[in-house]
PDB file of C-alpha atoms in Angstrom:
ATOM      1  CA  MET A   1      -7.442 -27.669   5.706  1.00 45.00           C
ATOM      2  CA  GLU A   2      -9.500 -28.371   8.813  1.00 47.00           C
ATOM      3  CA  THR A   3     -11.328 -25.426  10.322  1.00 47.00           C
ATOM      4  CA  SER A   4      -9.626 -25.964  13.692  1.00 53.00           C
ATOM      5  CA  LYS A   5      -6.247 -25.526  12.047  1.00 77.00           C
ATOM      6  CA  LEU A   6      -6.945 -22.339  10.122  1.00 85.00           C
ATOM      7  CA  PRO A   7      -4.153 -19.769  10.514  1.00 92.00           C
ATOM      8  CA  GLU A   8      -4.800 -16.839  12.812  1.00 93.00           C
ATOM      9  CA  ILE A   9      -4.222 -13.272  11.645  1.00 95.00           C
ATOM     10  CA  GLU A  10      -2.953 -11.021  14.422  1.00 95.00           C
ATOM     11  CA  VAL A  11      -3.003  -7.229  14.618  1.00 94.00           C
ATOM     12  CA  VAL A  12      -0.112  -5.750  16.593  1.00 95.00           C
ATOM     13  CA  TYR A  13      -0.186  -2.080  17.616  1.00 94.00           C
ATOM     14  CA  HIS A  14       2.906   0.064  18.148  1.00 93.00           C
ATOM     15  CA  ASP A  15       3.707   3.263  19.989  1.00 92.00           C
ATOM     16  CA  ILE A  16       3.732   5.897  17.277  1.00 92.00           C
ATOM     17  CA  THR A  17       6.856   7.949  16.615  1.00 95.00           C
ATOM     18  CA  VAL A  18       7.247  11.046  14.440  1.00 97.00           C
ATOM     19  CA  ARG A  19      10.587  11.299  12.632  1.00 98.00           C
ATOM     20  CA  THR A  20      12.338  13.757  10.348  1.00 98.00           C
ATOM     21  CA  LEU A  21      14.331  11.739   7.824  1.00 98.00           C
ATOM     22  CA  GLU A  22      16.785  12.661   5.099  1.00 98.00           C
ATOM     23  CA  VAL A  23      16.766  11.601   1.468  1.00 98.00           C
ATOM     24  CA  LEU A  24      19.841   9.420   0.895  1.00 98.00           C
ATOM     25  CA  ARG A  25      19.274   8.561  -2.759  1.00 98.00           C
ATOM     26  CA  VAL A  26      16.645   8.411  -5.465  1.00 98.00           C
ATOM     27  CA  THR A  27      16.340   5.440  -7.833  1.00 98.00           C
ATOM     28  CA  ARG A  28      14.169   5.118 -10.937  1.00 97.00           C
ATOM     29  CA  VAL A  29      12.454   1.702 -10.738  1.00 97.00           C
ATOM     30  CA  THR A  30      10.396   2.137 -13.917  1.00 98.00           C
ATOM     31  CA  PRO A  31       9.581   5.175 -16.074  1.00 97.00           C
ATOM     32  CA  ARG A  32       6.707   6.028 -13.705  1.00 96.00           C
ATOM     33  CA  MET A  33       7.904   4.667 -10.369  1.00 97.00           C
ATOM     34  CA  LEU A  34      10.582   6.269  -8.212  1.00 98.00           C
ATOM     35  CA  ARG A  35      12.190   4.797  -5.102  1.00 98.00           C
ATOM     36  CA  VAL A  36      13.260   7.268  -2.416  1.00 98.00           C
ATOM     37  CA  THR A  37      15.673   5.903   0.180  1.00 98.00           C
ATOM     38  CA  LEU A  38      15.495   7.704   3.526  1.00 98.00           C
ATOM     39  CA  GLY A  39      17.809   7.610   6.512  1.00 98.00           C
ATOM     40  CA  GLY A  40      19.279   9.655   9.312  1.00 98.00           C
ATOM     41  CA  PRO A  41      19.694   9.335  13.105  1.00 98.00           C
ATOM     42  CA  GLU A  42      15.950   9.468  13.784  1.00 98.00           C
ATOM     43  CA  LEU A  43      15.335   6.279  11.776  1.00 98.00           C
ATOM     44  CA  ALA A  44      16.800   4.227  14.649  1.00 97.00           C
ATOM     45  CA  GLY A  45      14.149   2.058  16.284  1.00 96.00           C
ATOM     46  CA  PHE A  46      11.830   2.082  13.275  1.00 97.00           C
ATOM     47  CA  ILE A  47       9.334  -0.801  13.389  1.00 95.00           C
ATOM     48  CA  ASP A  48       8.870  -3.038  10.350  1.00 95.00           C
ATOM     49  CA  ARG A  49       6.801  -6.131  11.118  1.00 95.00           C
ATOM     50  CA  SER A  50       4.542  -6.791   8.143  1.00 96.00           C
ATOM     51  CA  PRO A  51       4.677  -6.376   4.327  1.00 95.00           C
ATOM     52  CA  ALA A  52       1.563  -4.204   4.470  1.00 92.00           C
ATOM     53  CA  ASP A  53       2.948  -1.830   7.131  1.00 95.00           C
ATOM     54  CA  HIS A  54       2.467   1.777   6.159  1.00 94.00           C
ATOM     55  CA  VAL A  55       3.588   5.137   7.409  1.00 97.00           C
ATOM     56  CA  LYS A  56       2.215   8.654   7.182  1.00 97.00           C
ATOM     57  CA  CYS A  57       4.587  10.922   5.264  1.00 98.00           C
ATOM     58  CA  PHE A  58       4.684  14.684   5.856  1.00 98.00           C
ATOM     59  CA  PHE A  59       5.833  16.848   2.951  1.00 98.00           C
ATOM     60  CA  PRO A  60       7.348  20.349   3.092  1.00 97.00           C
ATOM     61  CA  GLU A  61       5.357  23.223   1.684  1.00 94.00           C
ATOM     62  CA  PRO A  62       6.691  24.302  -1.742  1.00 88.00           C
ATOM     63  CA  GLY A  63       9.856  26.290  -1.096  1.00 89.00           C
ATOM     64  CA  ALA A  64      10.168  25.109   2.510  1.00 95.00           C
ATOM     65  CA  GLU A  65      13.060  23.006   3.764  1.00 96.00           C
ATOM     66  CA  LEU A  66      11.274  21.189   6.580  1.00 97.00           C
ATOM     67  CA  PRO A  67       7.774  19.669   6.774  1.00 98.00           C
ATOM     68  CA  VAL A  68       5.226  20.776   9.358  1.00 97.00           C
ATOM     69  CA  LEU A  69       4.784  17.848  11.735  1.00 97.00           C
ATOM     70  CA  PRO A  70       2.073  16.868  14.215  1.00 96.00           C
ATOM     71  CA  ARG A  71       2.976  16.112  17.813  1.00 93.00           C
ATOM     72  CA  ILE A  72       2.404  12.980  19.839  1.00 92.00           C
ATOM     73  CA  ALA A  73      -0.754  13.302  21.936  1.00 88.00           C
ATOM     74  CA  ASP A  74      -0.180  13.797  25.661  1.00 82.00           C
ATOM     75  CA  ASP A  75      -1.655  10.378  26.397  1.00 80.00           C
ATOM     76  CA  GLY A  76       0.691   8.858  23.815  1.00 71.00           C
ATOM     77  CA  ASP A  77      -2.227   7.541  21.781  1.00 77.00           C
ATOM     78  CA  GLY A  78      -2.090   9.012  18.298  1.00 85.00           C
ATOM     79  CA  LEU A  79      -1.159  12.363  16.772  1.00 93.00           C
ATOM     80  CA  GLU A  80      -2.296  15.897  17.495  1.00 93.00           C
ATOM     81  CA  PHE A  81      -2.437  18.311  14.571  1.00 94.00           C
ATOM     82  CA  PRO A  82      -2.202  22.117  14.668  1.00 92.00           C
ATOM     83  CA  THR A  83      -5.499  23.984  14.749  1.00 92.00           C
ATOM     84  CA  GLU A  84      -4.048  26.959  12.858  1.00 92.00           C
ATOM     85  CA  PRO A  85      -1.880  27.128   9.736  1.00 93.00           C
ATOM     86  CA  PRO A  86       0.587  26.050   8.649  1.00 93.00           C
ATOM     87  CA  PHE A  87      -0.926  22.574   8.625  1.00 95.00           C
ATOM     88  CA  PRO A  88       0.912  19.318   7.974  1.00 97.00           C
ATOM     89  CA  ILE A  89       0.645  17.926   4.424  1.00 97.00           C
ATOM     90  CA  SER A  90       0.451  14.154   4.628  1.00 96.00           C
ATOM     91  CA  ARG A  91      -0.100  11.008   2.565  1.00 95.00           C
ATOM     92  CA  ASP A  92       0.087   7.317   3.511  1.00 95.00           C
ATOM     93  CA  TYR A  93       2.757   5.037   2.055  1.00 96.00           C
ATOM     94  CA  THR A  94       3.597   1.354   2.292  1.00 96.00           C
ATOM     95  CA  THR A  95       7.126   0.578   3.438  1.00 97.00           C
ATOM     96  CA  ARG A  96       8.939  -1.071   0.521  1.00 97.00           C
ATOM     97  CA  ARG A  97      12.118  -1.974   2.451  1.00 97.00           C
ATOM     98  CA  TYR A  98      13.632  -1.319   5.844  1.00 98.00           C
ATOM     99  CA  ASP A  99      17.258  -2.211   6.568  1.00 98.00           C
ATOM    100  CA  ALA A 100      18.041  -1.537  10.216  1.00 97.00           C
ATOM    101  CA  GLU A 101      21.723  -2.359   9.838  1.00 97.00           C
ATOM    102  CA  ALA A 102      22.198   0.004   6.880  1.00 98.00           C
ATOM    103  CA  GLY A 103      19.850   2.601   8.382  1.00 98.00           C
ATOM    104  CA  GLU A 104      17.691   2.807   5.255  1.00 98.00           C
ATOM    105  CA  LEU A 105      13.979   3.023   4.545  1.00 98.00           C
ATOM    106  CA  ASP A 106      12.638   2.721   0.976  1.00 98.00           C
ATOM    107  CA  LEU A 107       9.357   4.239  -0.210  1.00 98.00           C
ATOM    108  CA  ASP A 108       8.104   3.848  -3.783  1.00 98.00           C
ATOM    109  CA  PHE A 109       6.307   6.784  -5.422  1.00 97.00           C
ATOM    110  CA  VAL A 110       4.198   6.639  -8.583  1.00 95.00           C
ATOM    111  CA  LEU A 111       4.899   9.622 -10.827  1.00 94.00           C
ATOM    112  CA  HIS A 112       1.755  11.012 -12.400  1.00 85.00           C
ATOM    113  CA  GLY A 113       2.638  14.694 -12.645  1.00 79.00           C
ATOM    114  CA  LYS A 114       0.125  15.925 -10.076  1.00 82.00           C
ATOM    115  CA  GLY A 115      -0.564  15.670  -6.387  1.00 88.00           C
ATOM    116  CA  VAL A 116       1.630  16.621  -3.441  1.00 93.00           C
ATOM    117  CA  ALA A 117       3.535  13.337  -3.133  1.00 95.00           C
ATOM    118  CA  SER A 118       4.232  12.759  -6.809  1.00 94.00           C
ATOM    119  CA  VAL A 119       5.461  16.322  -7.343  1.00 95.00           C
ATOM    120  CA  TRP A 120       7.719  16.116  -4.277  1.00 97.00           C
ATOM    121  CA  ALA A 121       9.182  12.751  -5.277  1.00 97.00           C
ATOM    122  CA  GLU A 122       9.988  13.863  -8.813  1.00 96.00           C
ATOM    123  CA  GLN A 123      12.183  16.686  -7.502  1.00 96.00           C
ATOM    124  CA  ALA A 124      13.596  14.795  -4.495  1.00 97.00           C
ATOM    125  CA  ARG A 125      17.353  15.038  -4.046  1.00 98.00           C
ATOM    126  CA  PRO A 126      19.796  13.736  -1.408  1.00 98.00           C
ATOM    127  CA  GLY A 127      19.783  15.917   1.674  1.00 98.00           C
ATOM    128  CA  GLN A 128      16.121  16.926   1.494  1.00 98.00           C
ATOM    129  CA  LYS A 129      13.877  16.229   4.479  1.00 98.00           C
ATOM    130  CA  LEU A 130      10.662  14.241   4.834  1.00 98.00           C
ATOM    131  CA  GLY A 131       8.538  13.631   7.925  1.00 98.00           C
ATOM    132  CA  VAL A 132       7.485  10.064   8.705  1.00 98.00           C
ATOM    133  CA  ALA A 133       5.104   8.839  11.414  1.00 97.00           C
ATOM    134  CA  GLY A 134       4.357   5.230  12.238  1.00 94.00           C
ATOM    135  CA  PRO A 135       3.667   2.521  11.492  1.00 95.00           C
ATOM    136  CA  ARG A 136       0.781   2.525  13.958  1.00 92.00           C
ATOM    137  CA  GLY A 137       0.116  -1.175  13.659  1.00 93.00           C
ATOM    138  CA  SER A 138       0.966  -4.349  11.774  1.00 96.00           C
ATOM    139  CA  ILE A 139      -1.365  -7.001  10.354  1.00 94.00           C
ATOM    140  CA  MET A 140       0.524 -10.236  10.860  1.00 96.00           C
ATOM    141  CA  VAL A 141      -0.525 -12.718   8.177  1.00 96.00           C
ATOM    142  CA  PRO A 142       1.104 -16.120   8.705  1.00 95.00           C
ATOM    143  CA  TRP A 143       2.553 -17.835   5.663  1.00 96.00           C
ATOM    144  CA  GLU A 144       0.629 -21.008   6.533  1.00 96.00           C
ATOM    145  CA  PHE A 145      -2.257 -20.823   4.076  1.00 97.00           C
ATOM    146  CA  ASP A 146      -2.543 -23.412   1.302  1.00 97.00           C
ATOM    147  CA  TRP A 147      -2.166 -20.761  -1.398  1.00 98.00           C
ATOM    148  CA  TYR A 148      -2.310 -16.995  -1.948  1.00 98.00           C
ATOM    149  CA  LEU A 149      -4.003 -14.605  -4.344  1.00 98.00           C
ATOM    150  CA  PHE A 150      -2.583 -11.095  -4.654  1.00 98.00           C
ATOM    151  CA  ALA A 151      -3.782  -8.352  -6.991  1.00 98.00           C
ATOM    152  CA  GLY A 152      -3.327  -4.615  -7.177  1.00 98.00           C
ATOM    153  CA  ASP A 153      -2.357  -1.525  -9.089  1.00 97.00           C
ATOM    154  CA  GLU A 154       0.789   0.567  -8.628  1.00 96.00           C
ATOM    155  CA  THR A 155      -0.248   1.565  -5.108  1.00 95.00           C
ATOM    156  CA  ALA A 156      -0.321  -2.077  -4.047  1.00 97.00           C
ATOM    157  CA  ILE A 157       2.802  -3.306  -5.836  1.00 98.00           C
ATOM    158  CA  PRO A 158       5.259  -2.482  -2.989  1.00 97.00           C
ATOM    159  CA  ALA A 159       3.235  -4.530  -0.496  1.00 97.00           C
ATOM    160  CA  ILE A 160       2.671  -7.379  -2.951  1.00 98.00           C
ATOM    161  CA  CYS A 161       6.384  -7.506  -3.787  1.00 98.00           C
ATOM    162  CA  ARG A 162       7.206  -7.725  -0.093  1.00 98.00           C
ATOM    163  CA  MET A 163       4.668 -10.511   0.410  1.00 98.00           C
ATOM    164  CA  LEU A 164       6.155 -12.456  -2.486  1.00 98.00           C
ATOM    165  CA  GLU A 165       9.636 -11.964  -1.045  1.00 98.00           C
ATOM    166  CA  ASP A 166       8.442 -13.327   2.309  1.00 97.00           C
ATOM    167  CA  LEU A 167       6.513 -16.386   1.056  1.00 98.00           C
ATOM    168  CA  PRO A 168       8.290 -19.691   1.734  1.00 97.00           C
ATOM    169  CA  ASP A 169       9.739 -21.901  -0.981  1.00 98.00           C
ATOM    170  CA  GLY A 170       7.223 -23.439  -3.325  1.00 97.00           C
ATOM    171  CA  VAL A 171       4.037 -21.959  -1.830  1.00 98.00           C
ATOM    172  CA  PRO A 172       1.487 -21.459  -4.651  1.00 98.00           C
ATOM    173  CA  ALA A 173       0.557 -17.856  -5.414  1.00 98.00           C
ATOM    174  CA  LYS A 174      -1.495 -16.243  -8.161  1.00 98.00           C
ATOM    175  CA  VAL A 175      -0.615 -12.591  -8.749  1.00 98.00           C
ATOM    176  CA  PHE A 176      -2.091  -9.828 -10.929  1.00 98.00           C
ATOM    177  CA  LEU A 177      -0.294  -6.462 -11.183  1.00 98.00           C
ATOM    178  CA  LEU A 178      -2.070  -3.595 -12.960  1.00 98.00           C
ATOM    179  CA  VAL A 179       0.161  -0.952 -14.595  1.00 98.00           C
ATOM    180  CA  ASP A 180       0.003   1.489 -17.500  1.00 97.00           C
ATOM    181  CA  ASP A 181       1.973  -0.533 -20.044  1.00 97.00           C
ATOM    182  CA  ALA A 182       4.741  -3.079 -20.540  1.00 98.00           C
ATOM    183  CA  GLY A 183       7.374  -0.448 -19.701  1.00 97.00           C
ATOM    184  CA  GLU A 184       6.193  -0.510 -16.069  1.00 98.00           C
ATOM    185  CA  GLU A 185       6.961  -4.181 -15.584  1.00 98.00           C
ATOM    186  CA  HIS A 186       9.960  -4.963 -13.396  1.00 97.00           C
ATOM    187  CA  PRO A 187      11.507  -8.029 -11.741  1.00 96.00           C
ATOM    188  CA  VAL A 188       9.597  -9.459  -8.769  1.00 97.00           C
ATOM    189  CA  PRO A 189      11.879 -11.803  -6.790  1.00 97.00           C
ATOM    190  CA  THR A 190      10.193 -14.653  -4.932  1.00 98.00           C
ATOM    191  CA  ARG A 191      10.876 -18.167  -3.688  1.00 98.00           C
ATOM    192  CA  ALA A 192       7.185 -19.012  -3.989  1.00 98.00           C
ATOM    193  CA  ASP A 193       5.641 -20.917  -6.870  1.00 98.00           C
ATOM    194  CA  ALA A 194       4.132 -17.688  -8.151  1.00 98.00           C
ATOM    195  CA  GLU A 195       2.206 -17.171 -11.366  1.00 98.00           C
ATOM    196  CA  ILE A 196       2.652 -13.422 -11.990  1.00 98.00           C
ATOM    197  CA  VAL A 197       0.498 -11.743 -14.643  1.00 98.00           C
ATOM    198  CA  TRP A 198       0.994  -8.092 -15.573  1.00 98.00           C
ATOM    199  CA  LEU A 199      -2.179  -6.290 -16.663  1.00 98.00           C
ATOM    200  CA  HIS A 200      -1.740  -3.255 -18.955  1.00 98.00           C
ATOM    201  CA  ARG A 201      -4.151  -0.320 -19.125  1.00 97.00           C
ATOM    202  CA  ASP A 202      -2.713   0.659 -22.521  1.00 94.00           C
ATOM    203  CA  GLY A 203      -4.287   4.104 -22.489  1.00 93.00           C
ATOM    204  CA  LEU A 204      -7.123   3.592 -20.006  1.00 93.00           C
ATOM    205  CA  ALA A 205      -7.279   6.226 -17.273  1.00 92.00           C
ATOM    206  CA  HIS A 206      -6.356   5.145 -13.753  1.00 90.00           C
ATOM    207  CA  GLY A 207      -9.560   3.968 -12.104  1.00 88.00           C
ATOM    208  CA  ASP A 208     -11.236   3.047 -15.399  1.00 91.00           C
ATOM    209  CA  GLY A 209     -11.825  -0.384 -16.806  1.00 91.00           C
ATOM    210  CA  ASP A 210     -12.330  -3.823 -15.297  1.00 96.00           C
ATOM    211  CA  LEU A 211      -9.005  -5.512 -16.022  1.00 98.00           C
ATOM    212  CA  MET A 212      -8.393  -6.490 -12.423  1.00 98.00           C
ATOM    213  CA  GLU A 213     -11.983  -7.589 -11.888  1.00 98.00           C
ATOM    214  CA  GLN A 214     -11.921  -9.884 -14.912  1.00 98.00           C
ATOM    215  CA  ALA A 215      -8.527 -11.275 -13.911  1.00 98.00           C
ATOM    216  CA  VAL A 216      -9.698 -12.127 -10.386  1.00 98.00           C
ATOM    217  CA  LYS A 217     -12.940 -13.650 -11.671  1.00 98.00           C
ATOM    218  CA  SER A 218     -10.945 -15.850 -14.039  1.00 97.00           C
ATOM    219  CA  VAL A 219      -8.901 -17.447 -11.249  1.00 98.00           C
ATOM    220  CA  GLU A 220      -9.246 -21.203 -10.929  1.00 96.00           C
ATOM    221  CA  PHE A 221      -9.169 -21.743  -7.193  1.00 97.00           C
ATOM    222  CA  LEU A 222      -6.683 -24.262  -5.869  1.00 97.00           C
ATOM    223  CA  PRO A 223      -7.545 -26.822  -3.173  1.00 96.00           C
ATOM    224  CA  GLY A 224      -7.392 -25.683   0.426  1.00 96.00           C
ATOM    225  CA  GLN A 225      -7.700 -22.346   2.188  1.00 96.00           C
ATOM    226  CA  PRO A 226      -6.414 -19.269   0.341  1.00 97.00           C
ATOM    227  CA  PHE A 227      -5.441 -15.887   1.695  1.00 98.00           C
ATOM    228  CA  ILE A 228      -6.451 -13.058  -0.637  1.00 98.00           C
ATOM    229  CA  TRP A 229      -5.017  -9.525  -0.568  1.00 98.00           C
ATOM    230  CA  ILE A 230      -6.136  -6.982  -3.174  1.00 98.00           C
ATOM    231  CA  ALA A 231      -5.691  -3.204  -3.206  1.00 97.00           C
ATOM    232  CA  GLY A 232      -6.115  -0.312  -5.609  1.00 96.00           C
ATOM    233  CA  GLU A 233      -8.736   2.226  -6.660  1.00 96.00           C
ATOM    234  CA  ALA A 234     -11.829   1.921  -4.456  1.00 95.00           C
ATOM    235  CA  GLY A 235     -14.348   1.970  -7.296  1.00 95.00           C
ATOM    236  CA  GLU A 236     -12.539  -0.737  -9.235  1.00 96.00           C
ATOM    237  CA  LEU A 237     -12.490  -2.986  -6.177  1.00 97.00           C
ATOM    238  CA  LYS A 238     -16.196  -2.890  -5.295  1.00 96.00           C
ATOM    239  CA  PRO A 239     -17.246  -5.569  -7.833  1.00 97.00           C
ATOM    240  CA  ILE A 240     -14.237  -7.680  -6.834  1.00 98.00           C
ATOM    241  CA  ARG A 241     -15.255  -7.500  -3.184  1.00 97.00           C
ATOM    242  CA  ARG A 242     -18.832  -8.461  -4.078  1.00 97.00           C
ATOM    243  CA  HIS A 243     -17.588 -11.403  -6.137  1.00 97.00           C
ATOM    244  CA  LEU A 244     -15.377 -12.766  -3.374  1.00 98.00           C
ATOM    245  CA  HIS A 245     -17.801 -12.188  -0.519  1.00 96.00           C
ATOM    246  CA  ARG A 246     -21.209 -12.698  -2.107  1.00 95.00           C
ATOM    247  CA  ASP A 247     -20.712 -14.892  -5.151  1.00 96.00           C
ATOM    248  CA  LEU A 248     -18.027 -17.142  -3.698  1.00 96.00           C
ATOM    249  CA  GLY A 249     -18.943 -16.731  -0.028  1.00 95.00           C
ATOM    250  CA  LEU A 250     -15.325 -16.526   1.084  1.00 96.00           C
ATOM    251  CA  ASN A 251     -14.342 -15.883   4.672  1.00 93.00           C
ATOM    252  CA  ARG A 252     -13.919 -12.104   5.005  1.00 93.00           C
ATOM    253  CA  GLU A 253     -11.145 -12.544   7.568  1.00 94.00           C
ATOM    254  CA  TYR A 254      -9.001 -14.070   4.835  1.00 96.00           C
ATOM    255  CA  THR A 255     -10.020 -11.770   1.958  1.00 97.00           C
ATOM    256  CA  ASP A 256      -8.555  -8.298   2.447  1.00 96.00           C
ATOM    257  CA  VAL A 257      -9.771  -6.008  -0.359  1.00 97.00           C
ATOM    258  CA  ASP A 258      -8.634  -2.468   0.386  1.00 95.00           C
ATOM    259  CA  GLY A 259      -9.336   0.736  -1.541  1.00 95.00           C
ATOM    260  CA  PHE A 260      -6.039   2.599  -1.218  1.00 93.00           C
ATOM    261  CA  TRP A 261      -7.275   5.568  -3.247  1.00 92.00           C
ATOM    262  CA  LYS A 262     -10.383   6.875  -4.959  1.00 91.00           C
ATOM    263  CA  ARG A 263     -10.454   8.910  -8.121  1.00 83.00           C
ATOM    264  CA  GLY A 264     -11.484  12.514  -7.399  1.00 74.00           C
ATOM    265  CA  VAL A 265     -10.752  12.236  -3.663  1.00 80.00           C
ATOM    266  CA  VAL A 266      -7.833  13.849  -1.848  1.00 66.00           C
ATOM    267  CA  ASN A 267      -6.037  11.624   0.658  1.00 56.00           C
ATOM    268  CA  LEU A 268      -8.708   8.931   0.986  1.00 56.00           C
ATOM    269  CA  ASP A 269      -8.840   7.401   4.475  1.00 54.00           C
ATOM    270  CA  HIS A 270      -8.573   3.745   3.525  1.00 48.00           C
ATOM    271  CA  HIS A 271      -9.023   2.731   7.163  1.00 47.00           C
ATOM    272  CA  GLU A 272     -12.732   3.556   6.894  1.00 51.00           C
ATOM    273  CA  PRO A 273     -15.012   0.524   6.406  1.00 50.00           C
ATOM    274  CA  GLN A 274     -15.499  -0.369   2.746  1.00 50.00           C
ATOM    275  CA  ASP A 275     -18.662  -2.394   2.354  1.00 54.00           C
ATOM    276  CA  ASP A 276     -19.821  -4.407  -0.620  1.00 52.00           C
ATOM    277  CA  ASP A 277     -22.767  -2.080  -1.223  1.00 49.00           C
ATOM    278  CA  ASP A 278     -22.168   1.283   0.406  1.00 43.00           C
ATOM    279  CA  GLU A 279     -20.338   3.977  -1.528  1.00 38.00           C
ATOM    280  CA  GLU A 280     -17.377   5.384   0.337  1.00 36.00           C
ATOM    281  CA  THR A 281     -17.928   9.020   1.251  1.00 29.00           C
ATOM    282  CA  ALA A 282     -15.178  11.584   1.115  1.00 30.00           C
ATOM    283  CA  GLU A 283     -14.655  15.174   0.099  1.00 29.00           C
ATOM    284  CA  THR A 284     -14.133  15.434  -3.634  1.00 27.00           C
ATOM    285  CA  ALA A 285     -11.532  17.738  -5.095  1.00 28.00           C
ATOM    286  CA  ASP A 286      -9.994  19.005  -8.284  1.00 29.00           C
ATOM    287  CA  PRO A 287      -8.487  15.960 -10.032  1.00 28.00           C
ATOM    288  CA  ALA A 288      -5.249  17.911 -10.406  1.00 29.00           C
ATOM    289  CA  ASP A 289      -4.794  17.646  -6.640  1.00 31.00           C
ATOM    290  CA  THR A 290      -6.041  14.099  -6.251  1.00 30.00           C
ATOM    291  CA  THR A 291      -3.868  11.506  -4.580  1.00 33.00           C
ATOM    292  CA  VAL A 292      -4.344   8.940  -7.313  1.00 33.00           C
ATOM    293  CA  THR A 293      -1.769   6.637  -5.848  1.00 39.00           C
ATOM    294  CA  GLY A 294      -3.172   6.230  -2.359  1.00 42.00           C
ATOM    295  CA  ASP A 295      -0.701   4.461  -0.136  1.00 45.00           C
ATOM    296  CA  ASN A 296       2.036   4.857  -2.684  1.00 44.00           C
ATOM    297  CA  GLY A 297       1.798   8.050  -4.652  1.00 49.00           C
TER     298      GLY A 297
END
């Protein structure tokens, strides 16, 4: 592919909206992944432009019916949060599916028995309320690259599944999905010529091991310009980022390696820069309250 013809990746920003949505149904995708379908009148006008679009979810306090929500800033640019309690309880989630005609929004939650989002999802029932803000922006990746490499853990699987659903017929894709065991595998529809490999921790703790690193390093690159999208635990991704950027010298614009969560950190801000060398800094917390599923848990 000639340099002059390289695809352009566009970032589109949206006016942010805060919504209170209702649980319509709850579906078990795998033993440890739950899909919550949301709807209600306030879902009208929701924006869904890119497979990696994500929203900020606001959860009710235990025993409360409604979540505490921020307000739109007076200048319309961003959210304003209360300065006194009660404070909003939020986590970021990738949109798994949006059906404007049906009025439905799907979010996938990883169940790990701890953390605000996982605990809420496990007890979610039709009629319960959840706050949703965003998406704030969309990264528009054109499906014009010669081939694609996707890899990620449970937090990345919703976005990767959407990318695979969107890829045109026959486009080559190499895919690595990291889960606990074979019981977490599930169908991944795609029209692409996708080689999908499930990686199993088989007892390893989330954030431990180098299964994804070794899988990515084993990839035999195809001819032409790839687009690479990898997400998961920040510590696990650092050597992968070094390999792609330093060892292989790949164009950073086309290699998106995003730490969605970090073990021991509550609600990691994955929008912060994540360099090849520098350790991400964030307030550590009791692991029992850690958001170990980042954008999706």
